[in-house]
Coordinates of C-alpha atoms and ligand atoms in Angstrom, one line a residue:
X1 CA -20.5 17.6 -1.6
X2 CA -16.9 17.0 -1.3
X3 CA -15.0 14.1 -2.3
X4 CA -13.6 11.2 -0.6
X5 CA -10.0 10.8 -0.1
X6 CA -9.6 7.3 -2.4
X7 CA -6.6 5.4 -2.1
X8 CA -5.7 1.7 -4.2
X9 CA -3.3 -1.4 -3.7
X10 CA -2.2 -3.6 -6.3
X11 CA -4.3 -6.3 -6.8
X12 CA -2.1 -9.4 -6.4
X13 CA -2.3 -12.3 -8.5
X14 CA -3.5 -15.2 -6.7
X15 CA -0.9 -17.5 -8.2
X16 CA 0.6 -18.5 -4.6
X17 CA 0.6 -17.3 -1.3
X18 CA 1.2 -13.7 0.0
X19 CA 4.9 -12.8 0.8
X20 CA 6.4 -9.6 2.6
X21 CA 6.4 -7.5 -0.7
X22 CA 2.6 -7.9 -0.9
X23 CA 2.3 -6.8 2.7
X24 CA 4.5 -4.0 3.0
X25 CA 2.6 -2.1 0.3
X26 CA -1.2 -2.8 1.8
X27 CA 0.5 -2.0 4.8
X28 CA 1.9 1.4 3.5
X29 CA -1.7 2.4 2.0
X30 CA -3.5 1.5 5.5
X31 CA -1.3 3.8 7.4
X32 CA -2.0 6.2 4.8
X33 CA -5.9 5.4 5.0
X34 CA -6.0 5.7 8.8
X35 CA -3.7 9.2 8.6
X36 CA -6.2 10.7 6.3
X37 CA -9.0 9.6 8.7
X38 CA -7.7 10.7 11.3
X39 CA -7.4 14.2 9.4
X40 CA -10.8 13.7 9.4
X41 CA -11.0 13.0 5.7
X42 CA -13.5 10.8 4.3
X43 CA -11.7 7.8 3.2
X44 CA -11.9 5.1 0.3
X45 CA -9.4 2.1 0.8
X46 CA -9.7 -0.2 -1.8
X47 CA -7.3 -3.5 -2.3
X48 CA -8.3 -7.2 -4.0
X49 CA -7.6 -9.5 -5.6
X50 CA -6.2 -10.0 -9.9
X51 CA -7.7 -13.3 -10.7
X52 CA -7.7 -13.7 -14.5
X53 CA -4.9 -14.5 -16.9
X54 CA -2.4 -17.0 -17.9
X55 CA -0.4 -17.1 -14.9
X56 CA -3.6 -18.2 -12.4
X57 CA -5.1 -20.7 -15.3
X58 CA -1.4 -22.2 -14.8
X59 CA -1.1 -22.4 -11.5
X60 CA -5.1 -23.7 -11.3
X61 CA -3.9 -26.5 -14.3
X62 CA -1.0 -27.2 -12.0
X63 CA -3.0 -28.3 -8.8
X64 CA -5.4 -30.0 -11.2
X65 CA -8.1 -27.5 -10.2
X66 CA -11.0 -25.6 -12.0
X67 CA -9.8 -22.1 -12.5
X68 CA -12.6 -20.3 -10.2
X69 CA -12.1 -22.9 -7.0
X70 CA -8.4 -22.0 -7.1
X71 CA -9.2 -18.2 -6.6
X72 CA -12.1 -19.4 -4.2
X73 CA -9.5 -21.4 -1.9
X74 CA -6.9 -18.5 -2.1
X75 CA -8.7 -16.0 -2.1
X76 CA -9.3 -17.3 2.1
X77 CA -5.8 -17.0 2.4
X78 CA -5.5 -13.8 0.8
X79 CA -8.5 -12.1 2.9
X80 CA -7.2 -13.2 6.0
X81 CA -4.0 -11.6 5.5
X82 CA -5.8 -8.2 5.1
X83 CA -7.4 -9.0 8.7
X84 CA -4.4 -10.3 10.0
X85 CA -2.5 -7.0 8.9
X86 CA -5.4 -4.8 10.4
X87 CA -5.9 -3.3 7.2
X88 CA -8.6 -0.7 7.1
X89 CA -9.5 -1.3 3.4
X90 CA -13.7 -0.3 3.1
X91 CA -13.6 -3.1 0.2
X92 CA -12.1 -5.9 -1.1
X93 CA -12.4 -6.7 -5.3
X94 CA -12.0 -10.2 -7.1
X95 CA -11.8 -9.7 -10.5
X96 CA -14.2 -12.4 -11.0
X97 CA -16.9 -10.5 -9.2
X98 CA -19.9 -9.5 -11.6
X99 CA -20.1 -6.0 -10.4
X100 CA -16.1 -5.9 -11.7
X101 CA -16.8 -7.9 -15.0
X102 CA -20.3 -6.1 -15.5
X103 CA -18.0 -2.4 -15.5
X104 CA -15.5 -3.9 -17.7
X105 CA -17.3 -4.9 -20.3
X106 CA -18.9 -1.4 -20.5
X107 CA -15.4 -0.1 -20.9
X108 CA -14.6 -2.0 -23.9
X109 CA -17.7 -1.3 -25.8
X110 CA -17.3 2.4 -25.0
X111 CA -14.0 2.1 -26.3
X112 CA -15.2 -0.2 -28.9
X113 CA -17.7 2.3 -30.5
X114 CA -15.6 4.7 -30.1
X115 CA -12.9 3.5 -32.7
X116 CA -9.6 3.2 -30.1
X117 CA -9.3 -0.3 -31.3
X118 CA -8.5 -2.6 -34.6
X119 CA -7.8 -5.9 -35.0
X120 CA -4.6 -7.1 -36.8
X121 CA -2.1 -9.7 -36.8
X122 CA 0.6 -10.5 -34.5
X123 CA 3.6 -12.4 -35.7
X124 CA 6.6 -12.5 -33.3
X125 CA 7.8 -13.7 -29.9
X126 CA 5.4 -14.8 -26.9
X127 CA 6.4 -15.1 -23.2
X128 CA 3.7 -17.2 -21.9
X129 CA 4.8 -17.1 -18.2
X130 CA 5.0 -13.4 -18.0
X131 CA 1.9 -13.2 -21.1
X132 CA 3.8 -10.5 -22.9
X133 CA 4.5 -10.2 -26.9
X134 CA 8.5 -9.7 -27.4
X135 CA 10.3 -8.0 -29.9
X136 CA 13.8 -8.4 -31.5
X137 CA 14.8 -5.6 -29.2
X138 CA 14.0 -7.6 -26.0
X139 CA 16.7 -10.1 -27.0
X140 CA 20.2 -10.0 -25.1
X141 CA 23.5 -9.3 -26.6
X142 CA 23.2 -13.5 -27.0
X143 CA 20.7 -13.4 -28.7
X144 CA 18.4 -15.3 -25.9
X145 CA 15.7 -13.9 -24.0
X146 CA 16.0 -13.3 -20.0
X147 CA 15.2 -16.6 -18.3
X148 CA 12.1 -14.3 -16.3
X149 CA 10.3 -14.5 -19.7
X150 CA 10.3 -18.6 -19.1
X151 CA 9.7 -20.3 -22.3
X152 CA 9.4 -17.8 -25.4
X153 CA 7.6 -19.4 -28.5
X154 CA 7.1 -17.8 -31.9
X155 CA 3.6 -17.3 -32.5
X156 CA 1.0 -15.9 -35.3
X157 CA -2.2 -14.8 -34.0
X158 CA -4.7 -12.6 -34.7
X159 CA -5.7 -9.9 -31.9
X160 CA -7.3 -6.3 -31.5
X161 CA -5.0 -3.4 -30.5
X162 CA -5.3 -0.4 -28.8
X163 CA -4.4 2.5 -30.5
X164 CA -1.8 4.6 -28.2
X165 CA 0.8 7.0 -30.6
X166 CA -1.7 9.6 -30.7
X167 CA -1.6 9.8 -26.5
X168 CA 1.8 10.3 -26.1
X169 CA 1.8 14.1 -26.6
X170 CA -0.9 15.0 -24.2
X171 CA 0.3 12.3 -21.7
X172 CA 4.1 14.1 -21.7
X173 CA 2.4 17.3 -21.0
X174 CA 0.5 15.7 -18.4
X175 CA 3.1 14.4 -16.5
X176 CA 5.3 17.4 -17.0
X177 CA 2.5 20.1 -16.0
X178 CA 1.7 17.3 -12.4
X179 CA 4.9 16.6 -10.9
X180 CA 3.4 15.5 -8.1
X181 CA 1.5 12.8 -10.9
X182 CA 4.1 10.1 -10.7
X183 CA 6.1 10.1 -6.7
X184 CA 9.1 9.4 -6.1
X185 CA 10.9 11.9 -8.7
X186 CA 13.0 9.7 -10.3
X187 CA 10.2 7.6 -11.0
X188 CA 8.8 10.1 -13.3
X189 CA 11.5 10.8 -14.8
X190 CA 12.5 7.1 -16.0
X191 CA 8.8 7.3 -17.5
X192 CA 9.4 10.8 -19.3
X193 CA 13.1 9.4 -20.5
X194 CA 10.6 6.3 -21.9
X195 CA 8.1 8.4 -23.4
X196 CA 10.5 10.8 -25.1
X197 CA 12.7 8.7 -26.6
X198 CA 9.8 6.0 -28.0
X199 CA 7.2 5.6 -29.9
X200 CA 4.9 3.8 -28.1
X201 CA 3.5 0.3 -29.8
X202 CA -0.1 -0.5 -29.7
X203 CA -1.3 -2.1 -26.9
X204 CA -2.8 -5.5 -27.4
X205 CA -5.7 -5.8 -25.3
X206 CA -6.9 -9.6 -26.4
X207 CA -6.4 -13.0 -26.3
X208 CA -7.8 -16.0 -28.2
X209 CA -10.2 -17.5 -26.1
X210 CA -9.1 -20.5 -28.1
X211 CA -5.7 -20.1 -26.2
X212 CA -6.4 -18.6 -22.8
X213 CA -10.1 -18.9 -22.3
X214 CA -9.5 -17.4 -17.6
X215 CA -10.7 -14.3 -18.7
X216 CA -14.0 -11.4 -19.5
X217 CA -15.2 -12.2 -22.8
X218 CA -14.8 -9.6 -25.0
X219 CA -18.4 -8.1 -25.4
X220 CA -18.0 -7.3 -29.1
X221 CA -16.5 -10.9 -30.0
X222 CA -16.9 -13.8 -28.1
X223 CA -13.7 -15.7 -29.8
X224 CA -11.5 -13.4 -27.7
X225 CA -10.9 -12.7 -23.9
X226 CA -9.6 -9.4 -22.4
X227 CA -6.3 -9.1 -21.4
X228 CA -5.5 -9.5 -17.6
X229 CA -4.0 -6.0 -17.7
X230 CA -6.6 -4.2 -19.0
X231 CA -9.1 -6.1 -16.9
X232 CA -6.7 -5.9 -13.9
X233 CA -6.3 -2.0 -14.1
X234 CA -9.8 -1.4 -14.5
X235 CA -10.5 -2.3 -11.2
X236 CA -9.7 0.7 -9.7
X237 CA -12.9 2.5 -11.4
X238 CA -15.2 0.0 -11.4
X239 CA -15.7 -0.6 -8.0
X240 CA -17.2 2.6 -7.8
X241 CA -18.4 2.9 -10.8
X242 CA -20.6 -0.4 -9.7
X243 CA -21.6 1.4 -6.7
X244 CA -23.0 4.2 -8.7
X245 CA -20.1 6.6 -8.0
X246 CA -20.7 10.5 -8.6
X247 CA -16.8 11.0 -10.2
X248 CA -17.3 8.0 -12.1
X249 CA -18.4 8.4 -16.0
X250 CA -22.3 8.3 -16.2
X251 CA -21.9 6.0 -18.8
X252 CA -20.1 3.7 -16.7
X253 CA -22.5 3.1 -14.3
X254 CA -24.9 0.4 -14.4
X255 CA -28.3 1.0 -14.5
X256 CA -29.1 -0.8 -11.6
X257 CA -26.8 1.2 -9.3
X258 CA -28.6 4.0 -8.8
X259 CA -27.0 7.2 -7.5
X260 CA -25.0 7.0 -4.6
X261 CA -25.5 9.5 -1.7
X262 CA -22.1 9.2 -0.5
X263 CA -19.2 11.9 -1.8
X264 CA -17.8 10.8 -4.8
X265 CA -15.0 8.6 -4.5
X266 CA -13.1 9.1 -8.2
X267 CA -10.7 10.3 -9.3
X268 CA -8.0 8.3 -7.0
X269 CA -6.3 10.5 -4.6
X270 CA -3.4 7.5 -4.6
X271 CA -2.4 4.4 -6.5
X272 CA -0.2 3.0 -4.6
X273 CA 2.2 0.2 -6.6
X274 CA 5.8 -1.9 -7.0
X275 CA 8.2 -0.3 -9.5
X276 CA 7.9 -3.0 -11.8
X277 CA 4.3 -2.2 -12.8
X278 CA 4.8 1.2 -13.3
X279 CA 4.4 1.9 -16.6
X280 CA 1.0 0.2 -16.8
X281 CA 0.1 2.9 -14.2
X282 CA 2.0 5.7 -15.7
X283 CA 1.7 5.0 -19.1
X284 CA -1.8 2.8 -19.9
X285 CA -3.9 3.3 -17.7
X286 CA -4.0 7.4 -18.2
X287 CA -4.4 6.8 -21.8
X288 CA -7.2 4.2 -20.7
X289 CA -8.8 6.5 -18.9
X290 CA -8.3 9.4 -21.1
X291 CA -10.7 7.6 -24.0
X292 CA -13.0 6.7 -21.7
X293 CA -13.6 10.0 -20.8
X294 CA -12.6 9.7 -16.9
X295 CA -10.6 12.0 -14.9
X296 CA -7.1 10.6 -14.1
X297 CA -5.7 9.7 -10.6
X298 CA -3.7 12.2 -8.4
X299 CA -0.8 10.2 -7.8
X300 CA 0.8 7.3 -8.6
X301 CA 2.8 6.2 -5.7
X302 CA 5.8 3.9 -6.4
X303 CA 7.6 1.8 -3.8
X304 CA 10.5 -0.9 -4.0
X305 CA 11.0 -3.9 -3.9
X306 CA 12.2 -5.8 -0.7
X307 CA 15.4 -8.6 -1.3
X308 CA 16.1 -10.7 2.2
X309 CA 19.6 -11.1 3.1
X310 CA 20.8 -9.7 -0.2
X311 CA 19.0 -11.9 -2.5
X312 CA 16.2 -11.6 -4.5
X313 CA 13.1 -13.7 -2.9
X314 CA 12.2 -16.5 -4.0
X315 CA 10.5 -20.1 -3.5
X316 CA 12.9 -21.6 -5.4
X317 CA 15.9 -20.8 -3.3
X318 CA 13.0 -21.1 -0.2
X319 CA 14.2 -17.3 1.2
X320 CA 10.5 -15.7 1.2
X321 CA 9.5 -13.4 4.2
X322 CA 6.5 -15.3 5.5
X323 CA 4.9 -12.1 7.0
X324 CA 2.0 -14.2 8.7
X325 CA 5.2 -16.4 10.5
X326 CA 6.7 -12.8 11.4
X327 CA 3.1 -11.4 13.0
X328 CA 2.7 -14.9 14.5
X329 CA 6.1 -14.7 16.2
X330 CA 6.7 -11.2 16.9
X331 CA 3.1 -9.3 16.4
X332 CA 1.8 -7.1 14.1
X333 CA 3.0 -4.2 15.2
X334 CA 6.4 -5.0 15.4
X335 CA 6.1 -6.2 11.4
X336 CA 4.4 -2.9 10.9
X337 CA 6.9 -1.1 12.3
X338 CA 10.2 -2.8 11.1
X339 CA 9.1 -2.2 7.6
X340 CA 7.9 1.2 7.7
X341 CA 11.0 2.3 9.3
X342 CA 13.4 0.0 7.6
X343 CA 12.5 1.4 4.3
X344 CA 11.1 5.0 2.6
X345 CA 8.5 4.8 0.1
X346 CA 11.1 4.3 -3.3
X347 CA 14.1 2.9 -3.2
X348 CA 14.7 -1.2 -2.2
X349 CA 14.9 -2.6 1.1
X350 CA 16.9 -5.3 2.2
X351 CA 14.7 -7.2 5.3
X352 CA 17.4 -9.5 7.5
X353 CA 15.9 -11.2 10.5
X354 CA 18.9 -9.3 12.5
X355 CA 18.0 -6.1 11.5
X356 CA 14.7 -6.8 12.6
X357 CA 15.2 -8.0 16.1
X358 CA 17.6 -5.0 16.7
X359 CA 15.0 -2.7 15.5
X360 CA 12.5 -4.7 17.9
X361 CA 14.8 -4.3 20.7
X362 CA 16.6 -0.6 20.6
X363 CA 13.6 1.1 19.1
X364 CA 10.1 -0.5 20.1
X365 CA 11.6 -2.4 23.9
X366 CA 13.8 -0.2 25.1
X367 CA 12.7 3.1 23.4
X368 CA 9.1 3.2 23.3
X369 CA 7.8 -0.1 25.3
X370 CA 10.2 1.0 28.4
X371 CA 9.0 5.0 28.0
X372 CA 5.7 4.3 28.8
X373 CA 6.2 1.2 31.4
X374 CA 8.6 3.3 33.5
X375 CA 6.4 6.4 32.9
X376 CA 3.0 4.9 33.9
X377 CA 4.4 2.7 36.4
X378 CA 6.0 5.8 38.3
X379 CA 2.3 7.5 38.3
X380 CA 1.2 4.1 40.0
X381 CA 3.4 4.1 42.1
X382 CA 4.2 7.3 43.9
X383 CA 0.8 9.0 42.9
X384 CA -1.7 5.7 43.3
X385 CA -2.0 6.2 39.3
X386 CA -4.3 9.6 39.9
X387 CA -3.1 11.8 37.5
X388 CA -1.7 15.4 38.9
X389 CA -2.5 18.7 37.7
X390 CA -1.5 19.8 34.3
X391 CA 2.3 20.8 33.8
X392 CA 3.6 21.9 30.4
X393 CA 7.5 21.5 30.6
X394 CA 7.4 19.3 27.3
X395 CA 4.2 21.3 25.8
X396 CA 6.4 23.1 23.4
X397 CA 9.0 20.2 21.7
X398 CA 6.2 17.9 21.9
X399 CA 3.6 20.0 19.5
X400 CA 6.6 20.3 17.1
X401 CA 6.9 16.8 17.2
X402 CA 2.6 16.8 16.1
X403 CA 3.0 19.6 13.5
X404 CA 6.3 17.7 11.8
X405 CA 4.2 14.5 12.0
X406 CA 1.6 15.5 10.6
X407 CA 2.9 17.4 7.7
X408 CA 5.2 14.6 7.0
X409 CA 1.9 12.0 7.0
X410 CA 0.4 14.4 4.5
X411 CA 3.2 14.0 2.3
X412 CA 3.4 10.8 2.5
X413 CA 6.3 10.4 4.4
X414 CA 6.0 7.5 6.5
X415 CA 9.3 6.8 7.4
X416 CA 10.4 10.4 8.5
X417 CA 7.3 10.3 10.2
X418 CA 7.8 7.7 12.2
X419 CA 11.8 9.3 12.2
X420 CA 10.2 12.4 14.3
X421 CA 8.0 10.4 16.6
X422 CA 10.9 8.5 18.0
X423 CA 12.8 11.7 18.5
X424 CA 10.2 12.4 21.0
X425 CA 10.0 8.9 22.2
X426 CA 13.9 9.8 22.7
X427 CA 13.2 13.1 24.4
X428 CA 10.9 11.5 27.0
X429 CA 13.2 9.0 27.8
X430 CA 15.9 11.6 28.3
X431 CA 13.6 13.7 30.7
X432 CA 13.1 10.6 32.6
X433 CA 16.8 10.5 33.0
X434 CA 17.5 14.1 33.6
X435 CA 14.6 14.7 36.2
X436 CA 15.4 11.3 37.7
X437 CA 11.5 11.2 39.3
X438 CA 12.5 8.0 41.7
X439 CA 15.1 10.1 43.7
X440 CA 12.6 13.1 43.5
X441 CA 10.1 10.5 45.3
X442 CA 12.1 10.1 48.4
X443 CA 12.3 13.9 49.6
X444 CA 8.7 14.9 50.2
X445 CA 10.1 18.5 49.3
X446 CA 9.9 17.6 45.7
X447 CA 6.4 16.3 45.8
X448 CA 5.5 19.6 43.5
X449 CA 8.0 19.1 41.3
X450 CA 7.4 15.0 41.1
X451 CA 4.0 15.8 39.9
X452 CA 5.4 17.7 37.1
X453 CA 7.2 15.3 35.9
X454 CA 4.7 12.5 35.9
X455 CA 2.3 14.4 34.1
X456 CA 4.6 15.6 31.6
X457 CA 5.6 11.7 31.3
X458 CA 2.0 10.7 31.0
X459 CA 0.9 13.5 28.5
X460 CA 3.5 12.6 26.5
X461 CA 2.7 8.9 26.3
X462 CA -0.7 10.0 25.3
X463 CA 0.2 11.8 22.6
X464 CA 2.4 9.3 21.0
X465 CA -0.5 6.8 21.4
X466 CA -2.2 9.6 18.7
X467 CA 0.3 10.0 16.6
X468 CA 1.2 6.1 16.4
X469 CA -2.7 5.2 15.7
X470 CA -1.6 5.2 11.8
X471 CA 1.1 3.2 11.9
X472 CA 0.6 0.6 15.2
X473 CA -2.9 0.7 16.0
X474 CA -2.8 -2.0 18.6
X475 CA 0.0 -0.8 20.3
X476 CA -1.8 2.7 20.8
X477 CA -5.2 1.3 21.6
X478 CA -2.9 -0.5 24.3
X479 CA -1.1 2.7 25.8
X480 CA -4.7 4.2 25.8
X481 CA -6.0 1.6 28.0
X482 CA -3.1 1.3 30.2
X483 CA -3.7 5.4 30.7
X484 CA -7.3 4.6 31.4
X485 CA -8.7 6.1 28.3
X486 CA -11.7 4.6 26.5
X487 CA -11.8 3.8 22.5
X488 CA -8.2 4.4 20.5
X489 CA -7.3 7.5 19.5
X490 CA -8.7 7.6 15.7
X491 CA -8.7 11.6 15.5
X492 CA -5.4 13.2 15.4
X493 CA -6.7 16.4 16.7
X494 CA -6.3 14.6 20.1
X495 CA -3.0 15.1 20.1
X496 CA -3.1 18.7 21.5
X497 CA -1.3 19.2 25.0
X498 CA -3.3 18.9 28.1
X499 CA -5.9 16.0 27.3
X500 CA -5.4 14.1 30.7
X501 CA -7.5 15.6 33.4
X502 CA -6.1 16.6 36.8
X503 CA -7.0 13.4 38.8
X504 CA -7.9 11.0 36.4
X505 CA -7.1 7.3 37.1
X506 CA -5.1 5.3 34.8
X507 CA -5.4 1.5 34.2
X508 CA -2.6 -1.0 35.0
X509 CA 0.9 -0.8 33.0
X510 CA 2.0 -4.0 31.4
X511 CA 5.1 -4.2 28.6
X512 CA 4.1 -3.7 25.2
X513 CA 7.0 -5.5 23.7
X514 CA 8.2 -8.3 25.8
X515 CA 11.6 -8.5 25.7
X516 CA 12.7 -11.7 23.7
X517 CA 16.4 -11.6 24.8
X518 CA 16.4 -15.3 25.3
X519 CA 15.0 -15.9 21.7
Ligands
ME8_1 O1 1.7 -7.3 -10.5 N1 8.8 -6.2 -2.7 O2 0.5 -8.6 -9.0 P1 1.7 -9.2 -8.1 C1 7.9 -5.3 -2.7 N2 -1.6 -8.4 -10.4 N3 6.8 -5.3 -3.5 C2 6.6 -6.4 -4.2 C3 7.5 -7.5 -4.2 C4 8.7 -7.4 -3.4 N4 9.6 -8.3 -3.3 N5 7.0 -8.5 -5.0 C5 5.9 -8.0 -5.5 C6 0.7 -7.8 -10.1 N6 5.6 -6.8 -5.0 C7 -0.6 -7.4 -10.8 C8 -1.0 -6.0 -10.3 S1 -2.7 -3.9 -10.4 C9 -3.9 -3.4 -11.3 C10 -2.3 -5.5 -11.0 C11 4.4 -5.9 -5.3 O3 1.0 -10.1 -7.2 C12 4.4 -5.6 -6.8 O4 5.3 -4.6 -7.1 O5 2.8 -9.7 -9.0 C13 2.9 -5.2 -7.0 O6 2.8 -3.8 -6.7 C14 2.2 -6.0 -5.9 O7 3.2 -6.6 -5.1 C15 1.4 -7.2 -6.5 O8 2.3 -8.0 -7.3

């Protein structure tokens, strides 16, 4: 039985509401989802929800609201982003959910009985806002700590630890025998540079539930919750492992799941995550794994972060990218595409609302909205929208364009893919120029040559509706209609050359991206 292709978000905190950063990256695992599908891969998309911890007990405090009907109300919000963005996710975890809590537990006493953990005490720095211990070496040359840790008090406490030295040999080989383990490059190399050149500290994996009480109870001591990371991580596995999941460890799996009959889902094919949590990817959650006798993900797959105008977002200088204003206004697809093609998967990305409407305008208007408008409305118009028989002028550049697409997608590479798809969006436009079809349609003498042309047009609009299903699902579910086709094109293997038949009629052409020159 083969395995399922398994790909993760983040799971956001649900201390506010979702900005662009949170939507570009489920936006950049769904067009990875839906590529794998329509490989014809069995696909796992899982993204959710991080609901424990200091920084939601806060924000709950702050409205003056039990912990659990804060998550409840965001958690709405939250959801209906993942509809609103068409994600294609199969599930959807809170980490508040049993089956998640129920898996966790299991985890620690495994671990637990295992030895990986002591108890000692802490005396040092705390960050409360960012619930992290500091160190003398996380001062600045000043002396003072960086205002992102907010308020940092001194603090003695008593906790259990996670013993981590004795990974760091077997997790340097790791990563040096997998290249492909950490993505982009440089991303695994900052965490070899870190794990050469440290010793890594113990990982505290409590807190006093005198303190901090939002949290899973630790099963072998009920004075103590679990830290958010370790429960937040976790989540990954135990959604399958709740389900009964083949990959996952037997001992994992509650009783009551039963076997499933479905192809395993574990190990993750991709965890896809911000830079700034990268070392809990790269660095914990392999060792967690390792003692807990799982198989380790594929592929940790780092993005950046997005700035507007420059500047870092956020709500106290009021410059966050609504993305729900920006779907409302413009439509999805248009948000789809600007930040696919505005930024690779890696570096940072700066979104200004100039950029965006010239992208709107140049690339989806006037390059791919007028393509198949002018292409479509031609075959209504000098062929009653009957489509002729098949030509294959373009066959050749266009199947290049579907073999570089496609080996682009299963790299990864969403921007060059969508790089290559407008060349041929560019190409088609070109040939409209070049064979000029509306002088061909007053000298009956060309009538052959006419219907060349329109069904090179038309096939060609076709197959971009294919190879855009990934990315802009809407918009390709529309071109399919307007060419008369049922259903969207979910199966990539449509886009070989020749699928319109000889006298097929399309629908009726209407612009897929309004023009909003007077906006
Ligand atoms: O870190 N641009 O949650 P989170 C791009 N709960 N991505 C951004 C971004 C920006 N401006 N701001 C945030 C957490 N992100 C944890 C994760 S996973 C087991 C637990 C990304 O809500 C960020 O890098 O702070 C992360 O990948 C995701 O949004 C959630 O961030």
């Amino acid at each position: 039985m083969s395995k399922r292709f398994y790909i993760t978000t983040a799971i956001d905190y649900v201390n506010g509401r979702p900005h662009l950063g949170h939507a570009y990256e489920k936006v950049v695992a769904d067009v990875i989802a839906r590529s794998r599908r329509s490989f014809g891969q069995e696909t796992f998309f899982l993204t959710g929800l991080d609901e424990h911890g200091q920084k939601v007990q806060q924000a709950a405090q702050a409205e003056g609201k039990s912990a659990i009907a804060y998550c409840d109300e965001l958690a709405i919000i939250w959801r209906d982003l993942a509809a609103k963005l068409q994600l294609t996710n199969d599930d959807f975890v809170r980490t508040t959910q049993p089956r998640h809590k129920e898996v966790v537990r299991t985890i620690l006493s495994k671990l637990h009985a295992a030895g990986h953990f002591y108890k000692a005490i802490y005396e040092g720095f705390y960050s409360a806002k960012e619930e992290t211990f500091l160190t003398e070496k996380d001062r600045r040359p000043d002396g003072t700590f960086d205002p992102a840790y907010g308020e940092v008090v001194r603090l003695q406490e008593e906790n259990y630890y996670f013993k981590l030295k004795d990974h760091q040999p077997w997790l340097i080989d790791h990563i040096e025998s997998h290249p492909e383990f950490i993505s982009p490059g440089y991303r695994r190399n900052e965490v070899l540079g870190f794990l050469k050149n440290n010793t890594l500290e113990d990982l505290c994996i409590s807190r006093p539930a005198s303190r901090l009480n939002w949290g899973i109870p630790l099963p072998f001591d009920a004075n103590y919750v679990t830290y958010v990371w370790f429960d937040a991580l976790s989540n990954y596995l135990s959604v399958p492992a709740a389900a009964g999941d083949s990959g996952a460890p037997e001992d994992l799996r509650p009783a009551s799941a039963g076997a499933s009959s479905l192809p395993a889902v574990w190990p993750a094919d991709v965890h896809v995550i911000g830079k700034d949590i990268l070392k809990f990817h790269a660095v914990y959650w392999p060792i967690m794994l390792r003692a807990m006798g799982a198989p380790l993900p594929k592929q940790v797959l780092v993005h950046g972060w997005w700035q507007k105008d420059g500047q870092r977002m956020s709500k106290s200088t009021g410059n966050v990218v609504d993305p729900i204003g920006v779907i409302d206004e413009w439509g999805l697809d248009a948000f789809r595409f600007y930040v696919l093609r505005e930024l690779d998967i890696g570096p940072d990305g700066n979104w200004t609302d100039a950029g965006f409407r010239a992208r709107y305008s140049a690339e989806l208007a006037n390059g791919l909205g007028n393509l198949v408008n002018r292409s479509l409305s031609m075959l209504k118009r000098y062929r009653n929208g009957a489509v002729p028989a098949v030509s294959t002028e373009l066959a050749a550049e266009t199947q290049k364009t579907v073999a570089e697409t496609r080996a682009l997608l299963e790299q990864n590479q969403l921007q060059a893919a969508l790089q290559s798809i407008w060349s041929l969006v560019t190409r088609a436009n070109q040939y409209v120029d070049h064979t000029a079809p509306f002088k061909l349609a007053k000298d009956p003498a060309q009538a052959g040559r006419l219907d060349e042309v329109l069904y090179n047009l038309a096939e060609v609009c076709r197959i971009l509706a294919v190879l855009l299903w990934p990315f802009l699902p809407g918009t390709s579910a529309k071109i399919y209609a307007q060419l008369g086709l049922a259903g969207e094109p979910r199966q990539f293997s449509a886009a070989a050359w020749g699928g319109l038949e000889p006298g097929h009629a399309i629908g009726a052409p209407a612009p897929l991206f309004p023009r909003k020159d007077a906006a």
